[in-house]
Amino acid sequence: MANATGLNAPEVTASMGLILAAVVEAAALLGNGALLVVVLRTPGLRDALYLVHLCVVDLLAAASIMPLGLLAAPPPGLGRVRLGPATCRAARFLSAALLPACTLGVAALGLARYRLIAHPLRPGARPPPTLVLTAVWAAAGLLGALSLLGPPPAPPPAPARCSVLAGGLEPFRPLWALLAFALPALLLLGAYGGIFLVARRAALRPLRPPRPARGSRPRSDSLDSRLSILPPLRPRPPWGKAALAPALAVGQFAACWLPYGCACLAPASQAAAAEAAVTWVAYSAFAAHPFLYGLLQRPVRRTLGRLARRALLRPPRACTSRTWHPRALLQHLRRPPEGPALGPSEAPEQARDLAGRESLSTPEAT
């Protein structure tokens, strides 16, 4: 009985991993697709281009490298399908290009939000989003091209290793970890740290007391009025709510991408052993982005609620009856036939023909 349980344990683990990976895949596809529709229908969203770029990158990753991870993950991974040489190189290129595009896109979104919050009245100081996203894709394309310089996949008895962590890319993995993880992490930490400082400074700024209106009654000097204006005994920090969004963004980035970045700096044998686990922890970021960067924005929530109410409260279409009532049928039959519309040149000729017919028919009638 113990032997049977020991034999079935890897299969149970693989099945549970497959179910969790399928849930992450479905959440990434549905969440990013819905967020893309909502962002395109939200007017006045200042960072819409960065959000659209992030949704597109997540959808490309959910449609390409995540299914390949489900089918051909290394043992004891999720799939047992072996990829050919060309498919293996394509998977390695997509993995090495889309992951940096995602992390650098998240950092660009954080910097754009910091500039919008810290310098809202200086739009000229912001670089255009197209230039920023072009630089993001240039870096991602460079890292993807470097992944093609690795060795071809191993022959069939050995695992193919079609990834950055275990694809024979030891000389390039430190550079990939620097550009794809360390640089976006520093940019994101600086951007959201600046947002927190701006929000804290605004929360701690003393409010000016309102001026009393003319003709208003003076405030009572009783004991109750004095107690009502006293501060509470344990005041809450005014910057607590302002720290929520930066903490969530930085915490999610570190939780999803820190294991993958550390695995890039680890030896090849250790990186290959932890490849399936750290890869799917990183892939979970694609499913978390719609909730973290979409639902936390009030305009996006309003548009999503409006679209949901419009879809749920849509009245059913009334079926118009095409049957004729007898009275309506008689009126339709008695109605004179309508001829084709005549142009201005044809109207005088028709008038002359009608006048000639009337003159010819007058003697016959007499």
CSV table of N, CA and C in Angstrom, one decimal, residues 183-317:
chain,number,residue,atom,x,y,z
A,183,LEU,N,16.4,46.0,-13.2
A,183,LEU,CA,16.1,47.4,-13.6
A,183,LEU,C,14.6,47.7,-13.5
A,184,PRO,N,13.7,46.9,-13.9
A,184,PRO,CA,12.3,47.2,-13.6
A,184,PRO,C,11.9,47.3,-12.1
A,185,ALA,N,12.6,46.5,-11.3
A,185,ALA,CA,12.3,46.5,-9.9
A,185,ALA,C,12.7,47.8,-9.3
A,186,LEU,N,13.9,48.3,-9.7
A,186,LEU,CA,14.4,49.6,-9.2
A,186,LEU,C,13.5,50.8,-9.6
A,187,LEU,N,13.1,50.7,-10.9
A,187,LEU,CA,12.2,51.8,-11.5
A,187,LEU,C,10.9,51.8,-10.8
A,188,LEU,N,10.3,50.6,-10.6
A,188,LEU,CA,9.0,50.5,-9.9
A,188,LEU,C,9.1,50.9,-8.5
A,189,LEU,N,10.2,50.6,-7.8
A,189,LEU,CA,10.3,51.0,-6.4
A,189,LEU,C,10.4,52.5,-6.3
A,190,GLY,N,11.2,53.1,-7.2
A,190,GLY,CA,11.4,54.5,-7.2
A,190,GLY,C,10.1,55.3,-7.5
A,191,ALA,N,9.3,54.7,-8.5
A,191,ALA,CA,8.1,55.4,-8.9
A,191,ALA,C,7.0,55.3,-7.8
A,192,TYR,N,6.8,54.1,-7.3
A,192,TYR,CA,5.7,54.0,-6.2
A,192,TYR,C,6.2,54.6,-4.9
A,193,GLY,N,7.5,54.6,-4.6
A,193,GLY,CA,8.0,55.3,-3.4
A,193,GLY,C,7.7,56.8,-3.5
A,194,GLY,N,7.9,57.4,-4.8
A,194,GLY,CA,7.6,58.8,-5.0
A,194,GLY,C,6.1,59.1,-4.8
A,195,ILE,N,5.3,58.2,-5.4
A,195,ILE,CA,3.8,58.4,-5.2
A,195,ILE,C,3.4,58.3,-3.8
A,196,PHE,N,4.0,57.4,-3.0
A,196,PHE,CA,3.7,57.4,-1.6
A,196,PHE,C,4.1,58.7,-0.8
A,197,LEU,N,5.3,59.2,-1.2
A,197,LEU,CA,5.7,60.4,-0.5
A,197,LEU,C,4.9,61.6,-0.9
A,198,VAL,N,4.4,61.7,-2.1
A,198,VAL,CA,3.5,62.8,-2.5
A,198,VAL,C,2.2,62.7,-1.8
A,199,ALA,N,1.6,61.4,-1.7
A,199,ALA,CA,0.4,61.3,-1.0
A,199,ALA,C,0.5,61.5,0.5
A,200,ARG,N,1.6,61.1,1.1
A,200,ARG,CA,1.8,61.4,2.5
A,200,ARG,C,2.0,62.9,2.8
A,201,ARG,N,2.7,63.6,1.9
A,201,ARG,CA,2.9,65.0,2.1
A,201,ARG,C,1.5,65.8,1.9
A,202,ALA,N,0.7,65.3,1.0
A,202,ALA,CA,-0.6,65.9,0.8
A,202,ALA,C,-1.5,65.6,2.0
A,203,ALA,N,-1.4,64.4,2.6
A,203,ALA,CA,-2.3,64.0,3.7
A,203,ALA,C,-1.9,64.8,5.0
A,204,LEU,N,-0.6,65.0,5.2
A,204,LEU,CA,-0.1,65.7,6.4
A,204,LEU,C,-0.2,67.2,6.3
A,205,ARG,N,-0.6,67.8,5.1
A,205,ARG,CA,-0.7,69.2,5.0
A,205,ARG,C,-1.9,69.7,5.8
A,206,PRO,N,-1.7,70.7,6.7
A,206,PRO,CA,-2.8,71.2,7.5
A,206,PRO,C,-3.9,71.9,6.6
A,207,LEU,N,-5.1,71.6,6.9
A,207,LEU,CA,-6.3,72.2,6.2
A,207,LEU,C,-6.6,73.5,6.8
A,208,ARG,N,-6.9,74.5,5.9
A,208,ARG,CA,-7.3,75.8,6.4
A,208,ARG,C,-8.7,75.8,6.9
A,209,PRO,N,-9.0,76.4,8.0
A,209,PRO,CA,-10.4,76.4,8.5
A,209,PRO,C,-11.3,77.3,7.6
A,210,PRO,N,-12.5,76.8,7.3
A,210,PRO,CA,-13.3,77.6,6.4
A,210,PRO,C,-13.7,78.9,7.1
A,211,ARG,N,-13.8,79.9,6.2
A,211,ARG,CA,-14.3,81.2,6.7
A,211,ARG,C,-15.7,81.2,7.1
A,212,PRO,N,-16.1,81.8,8.2
A,212,PRO,CA,-17.6,81.9,8.5
A,212,PRO,C,-18.3,82.8,7.5
A,213,ALA,N,-19.5,82.3,7.1
A,213,ALA,CA,-20.3,83.1,6.1
A,213,ALA,C,-20.9,84.3,6.8
A,214,ARG,N,-21.2,85.3,6.0
A,214,ARG,CA,-21.8,86.5,6.5
A,214,ARG,C,-23.2,86.2,7.0
A,215,GLY,N,-23.5,86.7,8.2
A,215,GLY,CA,-24.8,86.5,8.7
A,215,GLY,C,-25.0,85.2,9.5
A,216,SER,N,-23.9,84.4,9.5
A,216,SER,CA,-24.0,83.1,10.2
A,216,SER,C,-23.9,83.3,11.7
A,217,ARG,N,-24.5,82.4,12.4
A,217,ARG,CA,-24.5,82.5,13.9
A,217,ARG,C,-23.2,82.1,14.4
A,218,PRO,N,-22.7,82.7,15.4
A,218,PRO,CA,-21.4,82.3,16.0
A,218,PRO,C,-21.5,80.9,16.7
A,219,ARG,N,-20.3,80.2,16.7
A,219,ARG,CA,-20.3,78.9,17.3
A,219,ARG,C,-20.6,79.0,18.8
A,220,SER,N,-21.3,78.0,19.3
A,220,SER,CA,-21.6,78.0,20.7
A,220,SER,C,-20.3,77.6,21.5
A,221,ASP,N,-20.2,78.2,22.7
A,221,ASP,CA,-19.0,78.0,23.5
A,221,ASP,C,-19.3,77.0,24.6
A,222,SER,N,-20.3,76.1,24.4
A,222,SER,CA,-20.6,75.1,25.4
A,222,SER,C,-19.6,74.0,25.5
A,223,LEU,N,-19.8,73.1,26.5
A,223,LEU,CA,-18.9,72.0,26.6
A,223,LEU,C,-19.0,71.0,25.5
A,224,ASP,N,-20.3,70.8,25.0
A,224,ASP,CA,-20.5,69.8,23.9
A,224,ASP,C,-19.8,70.3,22.7
A,225,SER,N,-19.9,71.5,22.4
A,225,SER,CA,-19.2,72.0,21.1
A,225,SER,C,-17.7,71.9,21.2
A,226,ARG,N,-17.1,72.1,22.4
A,226,ARG,CA,-15.7,71.9,22.6
A,226,ARG,C,-15.3,70.5,22.4
A,227,LEU,N,-16.1,69.6,23.0
A,227,LEU,CA,-15.7,68.1,22.8
A,227,LEU,C,-15.9,67.6,21.4
A,228,SER,N,-16.8,68.2,20.6
A,228,SER,CA,-17.0,67.8,19.3
A,228,SER,C,-15.8,68.1,18.3
A,229,ILE,N,-15.0,69.1,18.7
A,229,ILE,CA,-13.9,69.4,17.8
A,229,ILE,C,-12.6,68.8,18.2
A,230,LEU,N,-12.6,68.1,19.3
A,230,LEU,CA,-11.4,67.5,19.8
A,230,LEU,C,-11.0,66.3,18.9
A,231,PRO,N,-9.7,66.1,18.6
A,231,PRO,CA,-9.3,64.9,17.8
A,231,PRO,C,-9.6,63.6,18.5
A,232,PRO,N,-9.7,62.5,17.8
A,232,PRO,CA,-9.9,61.2,18.5
A,232,PRO,C,-8.6,60.8,19.3
A,233,LEU,N,-8.8,59.9,20.2
A,233,LEU,CA,-7.7,59.5,21.1
A,233,LEU,C,-6.6,58.8,20.3
A,234,ARG,N,-7.0,57.9,19.4
A,234,ARG,CA,-6.1,57.1,18.6
A,234,ARG,C,-6.3,57.5,17.1
A,235,PRO,N,-5.7,58.5,16.6
A,235,PRO,CA,-5.9,58.9,15.2
A,235,PRO,C,-5.2,57.9,14.3
A,236,ARG,N,-5.9,57.6,13.2
A,236,ARG,CA,-5.3,56.7,12.2
A,236,ARG,C,-4.3,57.5,11.4
A,237,PRO,N,-3.2,56.9,10.9
A,237,PRO,CA,-2.3,57.7,10.1
A,237,PRO,C,-3.0,58.1,8.8
A,238,PRO,N,-2.9,59.3,8.3
A,238,PRO,CA,-3.6,59.8,7.1
A,238,PRO,C,-3.0,59.2,5.9
A,239,TRP,N,-1.8,58.6,5.9
A,239,TRP,CA,-1.2,58.1,4.7
A,239,TRP,C,-1.4,56.6,4.6
A,240,GLY,N,-2.2,56.0,5.4
A,240,GLY,CA,-2.4,54.5,5.3
A,240,GLY,C,-3.1,54.1,4.1
A,241,LYS,N,-4.1,54.8,3.6
A,241,LYS,CA,-4.7,54.4,2.3
A,241,LYS,C,-3.9,54.7,1.1
A,242,ALA,N,-3.0,55.8,1.2
A,242,ALA,CA,-2.1,56.1,0.1
A,242,ALA,C,-1.0,55.1,0.0
A,243,ALA,N,-0.7,54.3,1.0
A,243,ALA,CA,0.3,53.3,0.9
A,243,ALA,C,-0.2,52.0,0.4
A,244,LEU,N,-1.5,51.8,0.3
A,244,LEU,CA,-2.0,50.5,-0.1
A,244,LEU,C,-1.7,50.2,-1.6
A,245,ALA,N,-1.9,51.1,-2.5
A,245,ALA,CA,-1.6,50.8,-3.9
A,245,ALA,C,-0.1,50.6,-4.2
A,246,PRO,N,0.8,51.4,-3.7
A,246,PRO,CA,2.2,51.2,-3.9
A,246,PRO,C,2.7,49.8,-3.3
A,247,ALA,N,2.1,49.5,-2.1
A,247,ALA,CA,2.5,48.3,-1.4
A,247,ALA,C,2.1,47.1,-2.2
A,248,LEU,N,0.8,47.1,-2.8
A,248,LEU,CA,0.3,46.0,-3.6
A,248,LEU,C,1.2,45.9,-4.8
A,249,ALA,N,1.5,47.0,-5.5
A,249,ALA,CA,2.2,46.9,-6.8
A,249,ALA,C,3.6,46.3,-6.6
A,250,VAL,N,4.3,46.9,-5.6
A,250,VAL,CA,5.7,46.4,-5.4
A,250,VAL,C,5.7,45.0,-4.8
A,251,GLY,N,4.8,44.7,-3.9
A,251,GLY,CA,4.7,43.4,-3.4
A,251,GLY,C,4.4,42.3,-4.4
A,252,GLN,N,3.4,42.6,-5.3
A,252,GLN,CA,3.1,41.6,-6.3
A,252,GLN,C,4.3,41.4,-7.3
A,253,PHE,N,5.0,42.5,-7.6
A,253,PHE,CA,6.1,42.4,-8.5
A,253,PHE,C,7.2,41.5,-7.9
A,254,ALA,N,7.5,41.8,-6.6
A,254,ALA,CA,8.6,41.0,-6.0
A,254,ALA,C,8.2,39.6,-5.8
A,255,ALA,N,6.9,39.3,-5.4
A,255,ALA,CA,6.5,37.9,-5.2
A,255,ALA,C,6.5,37.1,-6.5
A,256,CYS,N,6.1,37.7,-7.6
A,256,CYS,CA,6.1,37.0,-8.9
A,256,CYS,C,7.4,36.8,-9.6
A,257,TRP,N,8.2,37.9,-9.5
A,257,TRP,CA,9.4,37.9,-10.4
A,257,TRP,C,10.7,37.7,-9.6
A,258,LEU,N,10.7,37.9,-8.3
A,258,LEU,CA,12.0,37.7,-7.5
A,258,LEU,C,12.5,36.2,-7.6
A,259,PRO,N,11.6,35.2,-7.5
A,259,PRO,CA,12.1,33.8,-7.6
A,259,PRO,C,12.7,33.6,-9.0
A,260,TYR,N,12.1,34.1,-10.1
A,260,TYR,CA,12.6,33.9,-11.4
A,260,TYR,C,14.0,34.6,-11.6
A,261,GLY,N,14.1,35.9,-11.1
A,261,GLY,CA,15.3,36.6,-11.2
A,261,GLY,C,16.4,35.9,-10.4
A,262,CYS,N,16.1,35.3,-9.2
A,262,CYS,CA,17.2,34.6,-8.5
A,262,CYS,C,17.6,33.3,-9.2
A,263,ALA,N,16.6,32.7,-9.8
A,263,ALA,CA,16.9,31.4,-10.6
A,263,ALA,C,17.8,31.7,-11.8
A,264,CYS,N,17.7,32.9,-12.4
A,264,CYS,CA,18.6,33.3,-13.5
A,264,CYS,C,20.1,33.4,-13.0
A,265,LEU,N,20.3,33.8,-11.7
A,265,LEU,CA,21.6,33.9,-11.2
A,265,LEU,C,22.2,32.6,-10.5
A,266,ALA,N,21.3,31.6,-10.4
A,266,ALA,CA,21.7,30.4,-9.8
A,266,ALA,C,22.5,29.5,-10.8
A,267,PRO,N,23.2,28.5,-10.3
A,267,PRO,CA,23.8,27.5,-11.2
A,267,PRO,C,22.8,26.8,-12.1
A,268,ALA,N,23.3,26.3,-13.2
A,268,ALA,CA,22.4,25.7,-14.2
A,268,ALA,C,21.6,24.5,-13.7
A,269,SER,N,22.2,23.7,-12.8
A,269,SER,CA,21.6,22.5,-12.3
A,269,SER,C,20.4,22.9,-11.3
A,270,GLN,N,20.7,23.9,-10.5
A,270,GLN,CA,19.6,24.3,-9.6
A,270,GLN,C,18.5,25.0,-10.3
A,271,ALA,N,18.9,25.8,-11.3
A,271,ALA,CA,17.9,26.5,-12.1
A,271,ALA,C,17.0,25.5,-12.9
A,272,ALA,N,17.6,24.4,-13.4
A,272,ALA,CA,16.8,23.4,-14.1
A,272,ALA,C,15.9,22.7,-13.1
A,273,ALA,N,16.3,22.5,-11.9
A,273,ALA,CA,15.4,21.8,-10.9
A,273,ALA,C,14.2,22.6,-10.5
A,274,ALA,N,14.4,23.9,-10.4
A,274,ALA,CA,13.3,24.8,-10.0
A,274,ALA,C,12.6,25.5,-11.1
A,275,GLU,N,12.8,25.0,-12.4
A,275,GLU,CA,12.3,25.7,-13.5
A,275,GLU,C,10.8,25.8,-13.6
A,276,ALA,N,10.1,24.6,-13.4
A,276,ALA,CA,8.7,24.6,-13.5
A,276,ALA,C,8.0,25.5,-12.4
A,277,ALA,N,8.5,25.4,-11.2
A,277,ALA,CA,7.9,26.2,-10.1
A,277,ALA,C,8.0,27.7,-10.3
A,278,VAL,N,9.3,28.1,-10.5
A,278,VAL,CA,9.5,29.6,-10.6
A,278,VAL,C,8.9,30.1,-11.9
A,279,THR,N,8.8,29.3,-12.9
A,279,THR,CA,8.2,29.8,-14.2
A,279,THR,C,6.7,30.1,-14.0
A,280,TRP,N,6.0,29.2,-13.3
A,280,TRP,CA,4.6,29.4,-13.2
A,280,TRP,C,4.3,30.4,-12.1
A,281,VAL,N,5.2,30.6,-11.2
A,281,VAL,CA,5.0,31.7,-10.2
A,281,VAL,C,5.1,33.1,-11.0
A,282,ALA,N,6.1,33.1,-11.9
A,282,ALA,CA,6.2,34.3,-12.8
A,282,ALA,C,5.0,34.5,-13.7
A,283,TYR,N,4.5,33.4,-14.3
A,283,TYR,CA,3.3,33.4,-15.1
A,283,TYR,C,2.1,33.9,-14.4
A,284,SER,N,2.0,33.7,-13.1
A,284,SER,CA,0.8,34.2,-12.4
A,284,SER,C,0.7,35.7,-12.4
A,285,ALA,N,1.8,36.4,-12.7
A,285,ALA,CA,1.7,37.9,-12.8
A,285,ALA,C,0.8,38.3,-13.9
A,286,PHE,N,0.7,37.5,-15.0
A,286,PHE,CA,-0.2,37.8,-16.1
A,286,PHE,C,-1.7,37.8,-15.7
A,287,ALA,N,-2.0,36.9,-14.7
A,287,ALA,CA,-3.4,36.9,-14.2
A,287,ALA,C,-3.6,37.9,-13.2
A,288,ALA,N,-2.6,38.4,-12.5
A,288,ALA,CA,-2.8,39.4,-11.4
A,288,ALA,C,-2.9,40.8,-11.9
A,289,HIS,N,-2.3,41.1,-13.1
A,289,HIS,CA,-2.3,42.5,-13.6
A,289,HIS,C,-3.6,43.1,-13.9
A,290,PRO,N,-4.6,42.4,-14.4
A,290,PRO,CA,-5.9,43.0,-14.6
A,290,PRO,C,-6.6,43.5,-13.3
A,291,PHE,N,-6.4,42.7,-12.2
A,291,PHE,CA,-7.0,43.1,-11.0
A,291,PHE,C,-6.2,44.2,-10.3
A,292,LEU,N,-4.9,44.2,-10.4
A,292,LEU,CA,-4.1,45.1,-9.7
A,292,LEU,C,-4.0,46.5,-10.4
A,293,TYR,N,-3.9,46.5,-11.7
A,293,TYR,CA,-3.7,47.7,-12.4
A,293,TYR,C,-5.0,48.2,-13.1
A,294,GLY,N,-6.1,47.4,-13.1
A,294,GLY,CA,-7.3,47.8,-13.7
A,294,GLY,C,-8.4,48.1,-12.6
A,295,LEU,N,-8.7,47.2,-11.8
A,295,LEU,CA,-9.8,47.4,-10.8
A,295,LEU,C,-9.5,48.4,-9.7
A,296,LEU,N,-8.2,48.7,-9.5
A,296,LEU,CA,-7.9,49.7,-8.5
A,296,LEU,C,-8.1,51.1,-9.0
A,297,GLN,N,-8.4,51.3,-10.3
A,297,GLN,CA,-8.6,52.6,-10.8
A,297,GLN,C,-10.1,52.9,-10.8
A,298,ARG,N,-10.5,54.1,-10.3
A,298,ARG,CA,-11.9,54.4,-10.2
A,298,ARG,C,-12.6,54.5,-11.6
A,299,PRO,N,-12.0,55.2,-12.6
A,299,PRO,CA,-12.7,55.2,-13.9
A,299,PRO,C,-12.9,53.9,-14.5
A,300,VAL,N,-11.9,53.0,-14.3
A,300,VAL,CA,-12.1,51.6,-14.9
A,300,VAL,C,-13.2,50.9,-14.2
A,301,ARG,N,-13.3,51.0,-12.9
A,301,ARG,CA,-14.4,50.4,-12.1
A,301,ARG,C,-15.8,51.0,-12.5
A,302,ARG,N,-15.8,52.3,-12.8
A,302,ARG,CA,-17.1,52.9,-13.2
A,302,ARG,C,-17.5,52.3,-14.6
A,303,THR,N,-16.6,52.3,-15.5
A,303,THR,CA,-16.9,51.8,-16.8
A,303,THR,C,-17.3,50.3,-16.8
A,304,LEU,N,-16.6,49.5,-16.0
A,304,LEU,CA,-16.9,48.1,-15.9
A,304,LEU,C,-18.3,47.9,-15.3
A,305,GLY,N,-18.7,48.7,-14.3
A,305,GLY,CA,-20.0,48.7,-13.7
A,305,GLY,C,-21.1,49.1,-14.7
A,306,ARG,N,-20.8,50.1,-15.5
A,306,ARG,CA,-21.8,50.6,-16.5
A,306,ARG,C,-22.0,49.5,-17.6
A,307,LEU,N,-20.9,48.9,-18.0
A,307,LEU,CA,-21.1,47.8,-19.0
A,307,LEU,C,-21.8,46.6,-18.5
A,308,ALA,N,-21.5,46.3,-17.2
A,308,ALA,CA,-22.2,45.1,-16.6
A,308,ALA,C,-23.7,45.4,-16.4
A,309,ARG,N,-24.0,46.6,-16.0
A,309,ARG,CA,-25.5,47.0,-15.8
A,309,ARG,C,-26.2,47.0,-17.2
A,310,ARG,N,-25.5,47.5,-18.2
A,310,ARG,CA,-26.1,47.5,-19.5
A,310,ARG,C,-26.3,46.1,-20.1
A,311,ALA,N,-25.4,45.2,-19.8
A,311,ALA,CA,-25.5,43.8,-20.2
A,311,ALA,C,-26.6,43.0,-19.5
A,312,LEU,N,-26.7,43.3,-18.2
A,312,LEU,CA,-27.6,42.5,-17.3
A,312,LEU,C,-29.1,43.1,-17.4
A,313,LEU,N,-29.2,44.4,-17.6
A,313,LEU,CA,-30.5,45.0,-17.6
A,313,LEU,C,-31.0,45.3,-19.0
A,314,ARG,N,-30.5,44.7,-20.0
A,314,ARG,CA,-31.0,44.9,-21.3
A,314,ARG,C,-32.4,44.3,-21.5
A,315,PRO,N,-33.4,45.0,-21.9
A,315,PRO,CA,-34.7,44.4,-22.1
A,315,PRO,C,-34.7,43.5,-23.3
A,316,PRO,N,-35.5,42.4,-23.1
A,316,PRO,CA,-35.6,41.4,-24.2
A,316,PRO,C,-36.3,42.1,-25.5
A,317,ARG,N,-35.8,41.7,-26.6
A,317,ARG,CA,-36.4,42.2,-27.8
A,317,ARG,C,-37.8,41.7,-28.1
